[in-house]
Amino acid sequence: MSVDELKEKLLQVETDAVAELERADTTVRLEELRLEFLGQKGTLTMVLRGLGMLSKEERPPVGELANRVKERIASEISARKEHFYRLELERRLSGETLDVTLPGTGLALGHQHPLTLVTERIIEIFYGMGFSLAVGPEVETEYYNFDALNTPADHPARDEQDTFYTDAGSSVVLRSQTSTVQIRIMEQQKPPLRIISPGRVYRNEEINARKYPIFHQVEGLLIDRDVTLGQLKGTLNEFIRVFFGRPLKTRFRPDFFPFTEPSAELDSQCPFCLGDGCRTCGHRGWLELLGCGMVDPNVLKGVGIDPDIWSGFAFGMGIDRLAMLKYGVSDIRHFWSSDLRFLEQF
Amino acid sequence: MRLSFDWLLDFVDVADLTPAAVAEKLTMGAFEVEEIRKVRPEITGPVVVGEIVEINPHPNADKIRLTRVRVDTTSEPLEIVCGAGNIIVGQRIPVALPGARVINRHDGSALNIKQSKIRGAVSNGMLCSPPELGITDGDSEGILILPNTPALGTDIIELLRLHPDHVLHVGTRSNRGDALSVIGLAREVAALLDRPMREPKWQLPEPDETSDAIEVRISDTQDCPFFSLRVLQGLSVGPSPLKIIRRLEAIGVRPVNNVVDVTNYVLHELGQPLHAYDLAKLTTRAVDVRRARSGEQLLTIDGKERELSEAVLVVADQSGALGVAGVMGGKDSEITEKTKFVALEAASFHPARVRRASRLLGLASDSSQRFERGVDVGGVRRASDRAAALLLECCGGYLGRITSGGSDKVSPVQVGFRVEQLKRLTEIDLPAQGVASLLARLGLQSQLVGEALLDVSIPSFRQNDLTREIDLIEEACRMWGYDRIPASMPNSTAAPDLPDKTESTVRQALLACGLSETCTSSLTGVGSFGLGGEALQARNTVRVLNPLSEDHQVLRRSLLPGLVKAVAYNRDRGADDAWLFDVGHIYERTGESSQRETGVHEDLRAGGVLAGTRKLSCWNEKDSNELKSQTDSMASNFYVAKGVVENLLTRLNVNPAQISFQRMAEPPEHFHPGRCCEIRYQAGQESVALGTLGEVNPAISDKLSLRSAVALFELSLGAVRAAGSAAVFTEIPTTPSVVRDLTCDLPQAVDNGSVVSAIAQVSGPELREVNLVSVFRLSDDLKSHSYRLTFQHAEQTLTNEQVEQQLARVRQALTEQLSAAFRT
Ligand SMILES: [Zn+2]
């Protein structure tokens, strides 16, 4: 065959292939055509056998044409394949439409207890103000629960009607306040100190919607040089702003606790009515949030800290009460019920 | 305590302020006012004294009559219609004239009086019954008939003291017994407002020195530092003056008779409890203040027979106790209408002694409440004088002698106050003079000693609570006003220690496993939960000596009983599926207690309970296999609980190779004995228990009617924390891994743990993983386990031959050690 004849043949193969591929309507047919034109026994291969009969000089232009034809056919095949894939995909997708409003599946996550949520929140806020976490035992001696906290021997809090006594020893009680941790920390560490300590406390009180004999408190203690009542106010104002997520007015009412002096009760403007009065605040516009004060010099002396060099403040707040406020929980007993209808709301 | 605003005005002039404004001042000055209550609805005049001069029937009605009432001597009587049946001509009665506002007797609302026509008859006012004037005591039916013929036209509001009054409910403070009185709170109000006090004044006549004198004998002046008895003679017992009645009524004290009312009046006014005895009932002219004899009986004024003990202090004559000192008097010597001679007791008793008696007898009174908080011994005589003056005024009679035992002398107390300390602690920057004048408002006189030291004199009524410089700093600060102190922030920036994350990591892991957190009581009943309670509590359990109830008697030894109870609680409310956990302490006695040691160990535990099925999804598409597989549910059983525990340990980075789940020689009785284990951690030579896990003993499930298997676990967080480690990176191998499956027949008695450890023992480091694929029961004696073994060498590609050699060793070991058989 002459060069021209060969070229003619190649072009004919190309034309035939393109026409055939155009007519192909399945991927199976495409594969047949690929074998027919490009396979080892395919048309193109057959034509190219004629190349051997050409002279060295004649070969390159024909070879070039042959490659072009081969690529043309190959790309035509992949284009057709891609076309069929798209058609197929469209068909498949249109048949796979889901009801997107059916609920999601998978293992449900558990719910965290609101008291934990609130405790963690409180710790985080004070952590941001430099307070480290401390823990102390719930079973305590009268020494830590009362004596070291400057509580007089005949103070009514020591009454059996207020504090639980145990058979572990004549002076072993269930702590009635987390302030016990103040003493334990000050015995172990030198000032300056900043600690926050959450935990369970116990008081011999009849159970009702507002009271449970076991509840949770967070104690805070800061001892440093030149600590003032103003700094106590500032620290607690910051806490309230972050905890309730908005700046609220506060007021410090003088109060009395054996282990702080001066002592104060901190009221915050009711976050629900902003002071106008509502059910939550008993129409007072204010919520009693916590007790606080400057650490009594007797307490400092008792743990060997010189009150003329160091001063400090302490505060204690009820976690259960804060959680009730935060989530609008109407009855403290819900916290202890283990009722899933309650737990799953958090 | 309840404070009458009207009464307060006797001592401090705050008439220009509203009760609410005074309450606010008290609240911000340490005496929280919890409530302000109007004593009676407001009545406004003209309401005057009138006299009925004529009563005629109403022409159109049976039940109402036409009256003519004269309200002054000059003008014509007024025609007034009246429906009450108790009136007769000549009576003096209250008349509300047009323009007056009285009270609607049916609903308590305001009733405005106008000239009106009632069934055609003109009425020029209204004759008033007690409720219409806001008087709640006595007969409420019929018109109020005024005794003693008061002058016509007299203002009834003045006459009957119907002025509006407000009662402030003031919180009490344990260290401020002095403020449990009108005068005490008046001092506070005066100080807080910086206004002068009006001290009460009275005149006492000279006593009749010939009157009876009663000897006072105190057996222990520790119990009773001072005791006085004053004789009053020829009194006539009857109703008190209206002023006293109204004030007592306002604060909720029931008027009894003039003698008793006066003692109550002075108690509330000055804070000094008093008691009046009918002198005629005393068998001797000597009174003892002594401890009661064991078994001694006393009928108290409230009509109850009380058995006394040696801890109780009594006032007694020769024939026995007359009253419980500082708490309540006896019925036998109480004041009656016939009383003519009175012995008035004014004394000081030790707070703890009174508290003890009050608690022992379960008897609290206005008197005990005050003695418990400390009553100023320096004020006893003054209160006795005040009461005597009032008694003479209200009951006539004459003054007898006063006798006493002990001493009411008060030593002067001085407290030094370094002025700069106020600024140091409160940022209130005042010169010495400024500080002194703040204190002076509270009646604390000070003298400047040296440059900046005040020598402060403490009056007797504050010697109880003002003993140190810091107490004076607080008072100065209170007078200055806490709210005037600017807020600032502490000035250190030291970083806090990072909190330990174990607890929160455990919570997060359990939440991710689908368990919800609950909070269970650390106080429980004794064996009341049927969950191994008896055995658990046999030894070393901490008991509460004064438990609130049967359910709060002991400190828990395990979290598991509470969790099982929680399952039963939810089941009773229709929720069979409950996956719950709790993180909390358990308590155990481990030693003896001392001043600072409790001898009780508290262990922080994480406990979990899995009950019912945990649905993986809440819906199920029936005709699609693919979707069905997604909506499987997971029944609670041992293995699920174990999976949760494994997840938790993984989350805390505890090396699984060091963890073992071991059968217990003596499983706790709350577990199914064949379905529980101990979780142990091997740390070098030491094996540490981390906790236990298992299914609830069916006996307990049956008792609590739990329908399906309930699985439990409990871990000691201290041990788990110690077992956890920080993650360390190992290079990812680039060599291919080779996977081989191995199936062997085993005797039933051989457990998976033995197989896995036998495999590990004979394999080199290139055995990276052994995974159990299936367990198949062949017969009662035989089972088949399939494992997938993954081999990978860190550096080189393993040849087929190398892997086969390893497998051969494994087969041989299993055959020899565990009687395994391999089918070909
Ligand atoms: Zn509110």
mmCIF file of N, CA and C in Angstrom, chain B residues 253-292:
data_model
loop_
_atom_site.group_PDB
_atom_site.id
_atom_site.type_symbol
_atom_site.label_atom_id
_atom_site.label_comp_id
_atom_site.label_asym_id
_atom_site.label_seq_id
_atom_site.Cartn_x
_atom_site.Cartn_y
_atom_site.Cartn_z
ATOM 1 N N VAL B 253 -48.934 39.663 119.143
ATOM 2 C CA VAL B 253 -48.969 39.152 120.521
ATOM 3 C C VAL B 253 -50.402 39.312 121.039
ATOM 4 N N ARG B 254 -50.977 38.238 121.526
ATOM 5 C CA ARG B 254 -52.369 38.257 121.963
ATOM 6 C C ARG B 254 -52.456 38.974 123.308
ATOM 7 N N PRO B 255 -53.276 40.035 123.386
ATOM 8 C CA PRO B 255 -53.433 40.686 124.686
ATOM 9 C C PRO B 255 -54.121 39.734 125.664
ATOM 10 N N VAL B 256 -53.648 39.718 126.941
ATOM 11 C CA VAL B 256 -54.217 38.805 127.940
ATOM 12 C C VAL B 256 -54.878 39.614 129.053
ATOM 13 N N ASN B 257 -54.083 40.296 129.836
ATOM 14 C CA ASN B 257 -54.599 41.231 130.823
ATOM 15 C C ASN B 257 -53.514 42.272 131.041
ATOM 16 N N ASN B 258 -53.843 43.334 131.787
ATOM 17 C CA ASN B 258 -52.890 44.437 131.857
ATOM 18 C C ASN B 258 -51.522 44.038 132.432
ATOM 19 N N VAL B 259 -51.501 43.124 133.396
ATOM 20 C CA VAL B 259 -50.211 42.755 133.985
ATOM 21 C C VAL B 259 -49.349 41.987 132.977
ATOM 22 N N VAL B 260 -49.947 40.951 132.397
ATOM 23 C CA VAL B 260 -49.203 40.158 131.421
ATOM 24 C C VAL B 260 -48.847 41.016 130.207
ATOM 25 N N ASP B 261 -49.804 41.849 129.777
ATOM 26 C CA ASP B 261 -49.538 42.699 128.608
ATOM 27 C C ASP B 261 -48.350 43.630 128.852
ATOM 28 N N VAL B 262 -48.252 44.156 130.062
ATOM 29 C CA VAL B 262 -47.140 45.070 130.342
ATOM 30 C C VAL B 262 -45.802 44.326 130.282
ATOM 31 N N THR B 263 -45.758 43.125 130.802
ATOM 32 C CA THR B 263 -44.483 42.389 130.725
ATOM 33 C C THR B 263 -44.133 42.097 129.263
ATOM 34 N N ASN B 264 -45.148 41.750 128.486
ATOM 35 C CA ASN B 264 -44.883 41.513 127.059
ATOM 36 C C ASN B 264 -44.486 42.800 126.349
ATOM 37 N N TYR B 265 -45.146 43.878 126.734
ATOM 38 C CA TYR B 265 -44.875 45.167 126.110
ATOM 39 C C TYR B 265 -43.417 45.566 126.337
ATOM 40 N N VAL B 266 -42.972 45.429 127.571
ATOM 41 C CA VAL B 266 -41.597 45.827 127.888
ATOM 42 C C VAL B 266 -40.597 44.858 127.253
ATOM 43 N N LEU B 267 -40.964 43.590 127.201
ATOM 44 C CA LEU B 267 -40.092 42.621 126.524
ATOM 45 C C LEU B 267 -39.833 43.067 125.089
ATOM 46 N N HIS B 268 -40.904 43.435 124.389
ATOM 47 C CA HIS B 268 -40.719 43.820 122.998
ATOM 48 C C HIS B 268 -40.118 45.211 122.858
ATOM 49 N N GLU B 269 -40.398 46.064 123.828
ATOM 50 C CA GLU B 269 -39.877 47.426 123.717
ATOM 51 C C GLU B 269 -38.385 47.495 124.035
ATOM 52 N N LEU B 270 -37.978 46.846 125.141
ATOM 53 C CA LEU B 270 -36.595 46.965 125.591
ATOM 54 C C LEU B 270 -35.784 45.694 125.369
ATOM 55 N N GLY B 271 -36.461 44.623 124.977
ATOM 56 C CA GLY B 271 -35.735 43.386 124.708
ATOM 57 C C GLY B 271 -35.416 42.590 125.961
ATOM 58 N N GLN B 272 -35.901 43.029 127.104
ATOM 59 C CA GLN B 272 -35.642 42.311 128.361
ATOM 60 C C GLN B 272 -36.860 41.481 128.726
ATOM 61 N N PRO B 273 -36.758 40.154 128.685
ATOM 62 C CA PRO B 273 -37.887 39.326 129.088
ATOM 63 C C PRO B 273 -38.191 39.524 130.580
ATOM 64 N N LEU B 274 -39.466 39.550 130.924
ATOM 65 C CA LEU B 274 -39.906 39.730 132.313
ATOM 66 C C LEU B 274 -40.930 38.659 132.603
ATOM 67 N N HIS B 275 -41.135 38.410 133.884
ATOM 68 C CA HIS B 275 -42.225 37.497 134.219
ATOM 69 C C HIS B 275 -42.908 37.990 135.487
ATOM 70 N N ALA B 276 -44.242 37.906 135.471
ATOM 71 C CA ALA B 276 -44.999 38.341 136.644
ATOM 72 C C ALA B 276 -45.614 37.115 137.322
ATOM 73 N N TYR B 277 -45.357 36.972 138.636
ATOM 74 C CA TYR B 277 -45.940 35.873 139.406
ATOM 75 C C TYR B 277 -47.054 36.440 140.283
ATOM 76 N N ASP B 278 -48.064 35.631 140.479
ATOM 77 C CA ASP B 278 -49.081 35.999 141.476
ATOM 78 C C ASP B 278 -48.464 35.718 142.842
ATOM 79 N N LEU B 279 -48.170 36.805 143.552
ATOM 80 C CA LEU B 279 -47.431 36.672 144.804
ATOM 81 C C LEU B 279 -48.151 35.773 145.810
ATOM 82 N N ALA B 280 -49.482 35.807 145.732
ATOM 83 C CA ALA B 280 -50.268 35.024 146.673
ATOM 84 C C ALA B 280 -50.059 33.523 146.485
ATOM 85 N N LYS B 281 -49.594 33.126 145.282
ATOM 86 C CA LYS B 281 -49.418 31.697 145.006
ATOM 87 C C LYS B 281 -48.065 31.182 145.461
ATOM 88 N N LEU B 282 -47.165 32.098 145.835
ATOM 89 C CA LEU B 282 -45.855 31.652 146.325
ATOM 90 C C LEU B 282 -46.000 31.148 147.760
ATOM 91 N N THR B 283 -45.423 29.983 147.992
ATOM 92 C CA THR B 283 -45.624 29.386 149.313
ATOM 93 C C THR B 283 -44.655 29.934 150.343
ATOM 94 N N THR B 284 -43.559 30.521 149.855
ATOM 95 C CA THR B 284 -42.576 31.060 150.791
ATOM 96 C C THR B 284 -42.182 32.447 150.347
ATOM 97 N N ARG B 285 -41.511 33.153 151.195
ATOM 98 C CA ARG B 285 -41.026 34.478 150.840
ATOM 99 C C ARG B 285 -39.558 34.400 150.405
ATOM 100 N N ALA B 286 -39.227 33.268 149.792
ATOM 101 C CA ALA B 286 -37.886 33.095 149.235
ATOM 102 C C ALA B 286 -38.000 32.349 147.912
ATOM 103 N N VAL B 287 -37.177 32.760 146.961
ATOM 104 C CA VAL B 287 -37.212 32.139 145.644
ATOM 105 C C VAL B 287 -35.804 31.658 145.308
ATOM 106 N N ASP B 288 -35.749 30.432 144.781
ATOM 107 C CA ASP B 288 -34.460 29.878 144.380
ATOM 108 C C ASP B 288 -34.350 29.858 142.856
ATOM 109 N N VAL B 289 -33.155 30.195 142.379
ATOM 110 C CA VAL B 289 -32.858 29.976 140.961
ATOM 111 C C VAL B 289 -31.890 28.811 140.957
ATOM 112 N N ARG B 290 -32.354 27.676 140.508
ATOM 113 C CA ARG B 290 -31.560 26.452 140.627
ATOM 114 C C ARG B 290 -31.859 25.514 139.462
ATOM 115 N N ARG B 291 -31.001 24.492 139.338
ATOM 116 C CA ARG B 291 -31.272 23.457 138.341
ATOM 117 C C ARG B 291 -32.463 22.621 138.804
ATOM 118 N N ALA B 292 -33.255 22.200 137.835
ATOM 119 C CA ALA B 292 -34.392 21.348 138.176
ATOM 120 C C ALA B 292 -33.869 20.003 138.675
#
